[in-house]
CSV table of C-alpha atoms in Angstrom, one decimal:
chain,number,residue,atom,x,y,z
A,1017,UNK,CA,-1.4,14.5,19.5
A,1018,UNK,CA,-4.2,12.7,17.7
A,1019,UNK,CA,-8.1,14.5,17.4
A,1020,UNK,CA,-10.6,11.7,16.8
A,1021,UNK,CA,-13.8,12.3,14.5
A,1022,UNK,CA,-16.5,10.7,14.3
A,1023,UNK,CA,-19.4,11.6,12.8
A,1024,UNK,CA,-22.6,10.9,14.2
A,1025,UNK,CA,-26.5,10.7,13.7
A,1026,UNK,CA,-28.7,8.8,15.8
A,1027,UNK,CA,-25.9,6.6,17.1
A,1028,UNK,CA,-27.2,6.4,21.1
A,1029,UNK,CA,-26.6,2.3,20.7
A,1030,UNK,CA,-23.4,2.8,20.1
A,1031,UNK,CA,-21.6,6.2,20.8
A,1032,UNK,CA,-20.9,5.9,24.6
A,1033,UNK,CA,-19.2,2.4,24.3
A,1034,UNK,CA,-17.0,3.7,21.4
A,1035,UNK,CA,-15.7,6.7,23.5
A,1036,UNK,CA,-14.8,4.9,26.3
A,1037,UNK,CA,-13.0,2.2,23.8
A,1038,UNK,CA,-11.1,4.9,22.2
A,1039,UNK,CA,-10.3,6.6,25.7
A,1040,UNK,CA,-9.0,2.9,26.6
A,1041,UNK,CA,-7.3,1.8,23.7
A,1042,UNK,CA,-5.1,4.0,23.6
A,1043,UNK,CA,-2.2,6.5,25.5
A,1044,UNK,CA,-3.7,9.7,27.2
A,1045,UNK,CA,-0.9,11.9,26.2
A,1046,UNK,CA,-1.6,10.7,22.4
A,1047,UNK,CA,-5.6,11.2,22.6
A,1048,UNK,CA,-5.5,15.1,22.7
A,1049,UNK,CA,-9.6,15.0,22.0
A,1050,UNK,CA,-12.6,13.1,20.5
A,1051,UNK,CA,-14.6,15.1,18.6
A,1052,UNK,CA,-18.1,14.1,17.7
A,1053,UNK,CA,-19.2,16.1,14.7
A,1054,UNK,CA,-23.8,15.4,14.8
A,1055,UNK,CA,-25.7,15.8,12.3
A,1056,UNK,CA,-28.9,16.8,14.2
A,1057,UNK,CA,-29.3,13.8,15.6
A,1058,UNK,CA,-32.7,13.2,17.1
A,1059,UNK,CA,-31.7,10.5,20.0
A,1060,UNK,CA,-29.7,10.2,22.8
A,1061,UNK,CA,-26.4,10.7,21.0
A,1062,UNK,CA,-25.4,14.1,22.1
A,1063,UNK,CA,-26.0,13.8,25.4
A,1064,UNK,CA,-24.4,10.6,25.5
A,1065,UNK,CA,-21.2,11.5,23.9
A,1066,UNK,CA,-21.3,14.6,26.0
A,1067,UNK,CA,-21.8,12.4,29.1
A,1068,UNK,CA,-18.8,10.2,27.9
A,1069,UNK,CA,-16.3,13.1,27.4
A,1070,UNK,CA,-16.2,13.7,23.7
A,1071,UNK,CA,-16.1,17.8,22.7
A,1072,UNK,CA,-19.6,17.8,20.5
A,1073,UNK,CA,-19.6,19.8,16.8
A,1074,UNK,CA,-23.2,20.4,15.5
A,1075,UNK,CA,-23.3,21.0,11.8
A,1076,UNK,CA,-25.3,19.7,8.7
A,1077,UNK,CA,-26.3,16.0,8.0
A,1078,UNK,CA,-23.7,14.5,5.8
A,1079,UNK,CA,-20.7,12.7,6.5
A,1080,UNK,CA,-18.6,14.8,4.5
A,1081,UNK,CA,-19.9,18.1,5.8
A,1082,UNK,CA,-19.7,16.7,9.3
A,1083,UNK,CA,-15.8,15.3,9.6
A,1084,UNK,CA,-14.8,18.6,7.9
A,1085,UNK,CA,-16.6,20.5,10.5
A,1086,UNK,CA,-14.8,17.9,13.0
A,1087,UNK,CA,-11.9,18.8,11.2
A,1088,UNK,CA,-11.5,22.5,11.6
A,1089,UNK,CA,-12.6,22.1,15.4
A,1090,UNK,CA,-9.6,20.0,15.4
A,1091,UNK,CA,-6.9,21.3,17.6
A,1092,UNK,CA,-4.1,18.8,16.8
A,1093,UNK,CA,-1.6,17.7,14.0
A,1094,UNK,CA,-3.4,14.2,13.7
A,1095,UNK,CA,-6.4,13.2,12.3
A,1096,UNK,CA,-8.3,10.3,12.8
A,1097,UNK,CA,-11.6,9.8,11.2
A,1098,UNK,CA,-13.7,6.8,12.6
A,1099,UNK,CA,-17.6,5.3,12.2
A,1100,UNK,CA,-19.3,5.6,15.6
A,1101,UNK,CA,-20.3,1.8,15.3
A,1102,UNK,CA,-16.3,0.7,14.6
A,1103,UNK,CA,-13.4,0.1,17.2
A,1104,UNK,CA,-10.0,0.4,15.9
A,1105,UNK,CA,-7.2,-2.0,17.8
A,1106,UNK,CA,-5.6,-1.3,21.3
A,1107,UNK,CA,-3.0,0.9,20.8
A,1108,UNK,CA,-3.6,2.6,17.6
A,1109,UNK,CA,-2.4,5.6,18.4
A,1110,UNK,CA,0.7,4.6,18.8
A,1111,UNK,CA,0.7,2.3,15.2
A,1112,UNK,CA,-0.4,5.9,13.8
A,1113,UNK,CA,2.6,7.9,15.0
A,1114,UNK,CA,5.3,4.4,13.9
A,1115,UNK,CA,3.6,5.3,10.4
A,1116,UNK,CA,4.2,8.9,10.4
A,1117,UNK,CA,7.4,7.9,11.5
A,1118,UNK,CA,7.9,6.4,8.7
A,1119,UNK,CA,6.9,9.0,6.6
A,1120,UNK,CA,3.3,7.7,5.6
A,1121,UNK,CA,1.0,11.0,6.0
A,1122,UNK,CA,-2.4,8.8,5.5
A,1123,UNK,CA,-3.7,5.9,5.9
A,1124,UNK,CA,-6.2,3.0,7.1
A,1125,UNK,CA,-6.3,-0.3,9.1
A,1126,UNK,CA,-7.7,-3.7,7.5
A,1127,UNK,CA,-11.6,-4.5,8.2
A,1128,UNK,CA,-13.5,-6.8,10.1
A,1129,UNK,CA,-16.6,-7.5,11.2
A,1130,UNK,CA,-18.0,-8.6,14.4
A,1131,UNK,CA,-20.6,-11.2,12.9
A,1132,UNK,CA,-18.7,-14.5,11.9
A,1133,UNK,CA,-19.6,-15.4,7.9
A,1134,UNK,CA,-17.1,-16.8,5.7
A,1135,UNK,CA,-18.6,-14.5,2.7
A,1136,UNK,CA,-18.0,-11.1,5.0
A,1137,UNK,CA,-14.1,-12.7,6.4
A,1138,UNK,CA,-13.5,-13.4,2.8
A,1139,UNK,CA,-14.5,-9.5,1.7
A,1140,UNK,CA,-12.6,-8.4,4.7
A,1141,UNK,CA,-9.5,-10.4,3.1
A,1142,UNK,CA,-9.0,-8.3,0.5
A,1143,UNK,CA,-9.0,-4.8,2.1
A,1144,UNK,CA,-5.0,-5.6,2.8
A,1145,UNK,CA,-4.0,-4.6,-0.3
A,1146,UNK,CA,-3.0,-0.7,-0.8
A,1147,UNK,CA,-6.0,-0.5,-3.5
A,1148,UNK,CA,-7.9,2.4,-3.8
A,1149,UNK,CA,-11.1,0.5,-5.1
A,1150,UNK,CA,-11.0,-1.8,-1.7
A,1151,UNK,CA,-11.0,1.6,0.7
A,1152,UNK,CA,-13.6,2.4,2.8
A,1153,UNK,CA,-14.7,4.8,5.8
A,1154,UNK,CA,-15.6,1.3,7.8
A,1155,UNK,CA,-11.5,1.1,7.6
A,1156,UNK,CA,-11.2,4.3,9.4
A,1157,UNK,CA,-8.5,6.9,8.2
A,1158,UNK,CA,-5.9,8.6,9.9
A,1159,UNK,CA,-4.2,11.8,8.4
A,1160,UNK,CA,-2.0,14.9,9.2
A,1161,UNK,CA,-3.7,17.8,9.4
A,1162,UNK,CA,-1.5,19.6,6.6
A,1163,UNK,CA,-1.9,16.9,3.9
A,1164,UNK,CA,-6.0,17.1,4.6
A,1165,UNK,CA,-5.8,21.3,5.0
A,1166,UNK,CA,-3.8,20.7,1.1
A,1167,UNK,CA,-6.3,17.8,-0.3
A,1168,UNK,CA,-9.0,20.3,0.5
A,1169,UNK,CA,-10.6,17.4,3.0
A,1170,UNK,CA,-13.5,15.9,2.3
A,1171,UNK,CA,-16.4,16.6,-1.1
A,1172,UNK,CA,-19.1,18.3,1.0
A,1173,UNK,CA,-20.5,17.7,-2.9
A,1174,UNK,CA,-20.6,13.9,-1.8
A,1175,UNK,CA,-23.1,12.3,-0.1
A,1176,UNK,CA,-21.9,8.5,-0.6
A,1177,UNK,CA,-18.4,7.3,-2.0
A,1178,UNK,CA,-16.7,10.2,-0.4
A,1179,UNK,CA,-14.4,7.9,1.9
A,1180,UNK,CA,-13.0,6.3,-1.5
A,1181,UNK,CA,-12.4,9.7,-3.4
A,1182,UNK,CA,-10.8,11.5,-0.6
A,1183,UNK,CA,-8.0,8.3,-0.8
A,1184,UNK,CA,-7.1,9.4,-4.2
A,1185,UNK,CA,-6.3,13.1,-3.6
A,1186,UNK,CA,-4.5,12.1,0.1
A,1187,UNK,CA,-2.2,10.2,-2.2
A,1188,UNK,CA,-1.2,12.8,-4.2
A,1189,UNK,CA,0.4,15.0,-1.2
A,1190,UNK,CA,2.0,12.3,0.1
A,1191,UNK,CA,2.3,8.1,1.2
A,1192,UNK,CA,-0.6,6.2,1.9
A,1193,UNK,CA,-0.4,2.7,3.9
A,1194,UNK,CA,-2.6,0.3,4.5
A,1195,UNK,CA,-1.7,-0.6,8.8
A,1196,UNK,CA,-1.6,-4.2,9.6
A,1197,UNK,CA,-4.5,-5.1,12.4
A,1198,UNK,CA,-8.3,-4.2,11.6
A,1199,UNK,CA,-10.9,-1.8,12.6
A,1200,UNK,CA,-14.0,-4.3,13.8
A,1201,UNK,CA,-17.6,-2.4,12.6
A,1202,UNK,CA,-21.0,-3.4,12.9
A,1203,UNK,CA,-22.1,-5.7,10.5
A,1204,UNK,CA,-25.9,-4.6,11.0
A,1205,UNK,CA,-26.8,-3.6,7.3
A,1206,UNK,CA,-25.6,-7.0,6.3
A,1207,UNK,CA,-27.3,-8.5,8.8
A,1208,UNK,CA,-30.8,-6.2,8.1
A,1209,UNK,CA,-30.5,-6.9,4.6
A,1210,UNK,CA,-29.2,-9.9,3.8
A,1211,UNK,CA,-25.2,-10.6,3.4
A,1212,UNK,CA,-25.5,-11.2,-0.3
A,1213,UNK,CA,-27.9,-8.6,-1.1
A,1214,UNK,CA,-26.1,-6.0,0.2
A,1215,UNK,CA,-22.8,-6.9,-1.2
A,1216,UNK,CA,-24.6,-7.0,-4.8
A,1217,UNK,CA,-26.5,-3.4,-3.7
A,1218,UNK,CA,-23.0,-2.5,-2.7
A,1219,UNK,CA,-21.2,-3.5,-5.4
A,1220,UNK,CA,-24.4,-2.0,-7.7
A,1221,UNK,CA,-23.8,1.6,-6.2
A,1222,UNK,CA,-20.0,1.6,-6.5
A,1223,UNK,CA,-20.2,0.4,-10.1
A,1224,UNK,CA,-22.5,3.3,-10.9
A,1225,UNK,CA,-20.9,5.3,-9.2
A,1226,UNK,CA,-17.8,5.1,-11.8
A,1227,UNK,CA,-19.6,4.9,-14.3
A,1228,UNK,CA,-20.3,8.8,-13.6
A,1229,UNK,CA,-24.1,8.2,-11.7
A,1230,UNK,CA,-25.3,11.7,-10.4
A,1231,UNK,CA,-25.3,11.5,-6.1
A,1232,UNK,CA,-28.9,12.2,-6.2
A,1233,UNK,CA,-29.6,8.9,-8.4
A,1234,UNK,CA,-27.0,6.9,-6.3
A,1235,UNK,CA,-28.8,8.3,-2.8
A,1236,UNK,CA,-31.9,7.4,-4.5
A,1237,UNK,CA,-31.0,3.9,-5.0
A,1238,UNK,CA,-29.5,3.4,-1.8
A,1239,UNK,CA,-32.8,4.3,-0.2
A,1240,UNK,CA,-35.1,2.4,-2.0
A,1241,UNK,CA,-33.1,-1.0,-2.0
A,1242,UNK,CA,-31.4,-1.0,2.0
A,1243,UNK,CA,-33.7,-1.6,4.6
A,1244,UNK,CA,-33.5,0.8,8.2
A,1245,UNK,CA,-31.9,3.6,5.7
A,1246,UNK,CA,-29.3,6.2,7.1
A,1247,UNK,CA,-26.5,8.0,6.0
């Protein structure tokens, strides 16, 4: 049985259409829930997911603090953390349980977007490769609920980067695979700001970001350089 997460704030444009994706794409016995974890959204979003069938978690804003709250509402042995603007492929449940099968305890699909550029298919390329630099929460992650409980889930210290340093901690309690197919996601911040630009104010953050840049410098650059802001 699979719990999906997805954290949410101010997502009415998209949350209803990725419930009823996720109820569709996959095996009712396998789908035991869909939790949306809000963070005090001020929208539609609650009542939307509500209205679509998803079991609705209010905590704090923050991604982190949200899909560990998801988490512990969680009521199954799977976990499946996905963006409220991304839709996994048909069937992923069952592409989940083949790689527990298998003995993989974590892991992610490829990436794609649903804007055609040859700049965003060409970043996309590179997300098949089992590399923790190239994993991101767009790529959605799927994990038992014993190795998260034991990686002591996600860095509610974290306000960015905490889908990439959650990967290396997963991999220390067990296999970590990279699923063939792709998770499709918005590509509305590229589109907002510019493909290029963002990349660079992408690639700008992450860089500083290992180079040991506090959160509250990263969030404040993040802010001032991406326009329609949220995280």
């Amino acid at each position: 049985m699979i719990s999906v997460i997805i954290p949410t704030y101010n997502e009415t444009e998209n949350i209803a259409n990725t419930i009823t994706y996720i109820s569709n794409a996959t095996d009712a016995p396998q789908l035991h829930e869909i939790i949306v974890a809000d963070g005090g959204s001020t929208d539609d979003t609650i009542k939307k997911a509500e209205h679509s069938g998803a079991k609705i978690i209010i905590s704090k804003k923050g991604r982190s603090v949200q899909m560990n709250a998801g988490a512990a509402a969680s009521s199954s042995p799977i976990l499946y953390f996905l963006h409220a603007d991304a839709l996994p492929p048909v069937g992923f449940s069952k592409d989940i349980f083949n790689e527990i099968d298998k003995e993989n305890t974590s892991g992610c699909y490829r990436l794609s977007f649903n804007y055609q550029h040859w700049f965003l298919k060409a970043n996309c390329w590179f997300t098949r490769f089992n590399v923790n630099i190239v994993r991101f929460g767009d790529q959605s992650l799927f994990v038992t609920k014993e190795v998260f409980a034991k990686s002591g889930g996600f860095n509610e210290k974290l306000v960015m980067m905490e889908d990439q340093e959650i990967i290396h901690r997963l991999k220390k309690y067990g296999k970590f695979v990279v699923m063939n197919g792709a998770v499709t996601t918005s590509a509305r911040k590229y589109l907002d700001n510019g493909i290029y630009r963002m990349q660079l104010i992408f690639f700008r953050i992450w860089f500083l970001y290992y180079l040991g840049y506090s959160q509250e410098r990263l969030l404040k650059l993040h802010r001032k350089l991406i326009r329609k802001h949220k995280l």
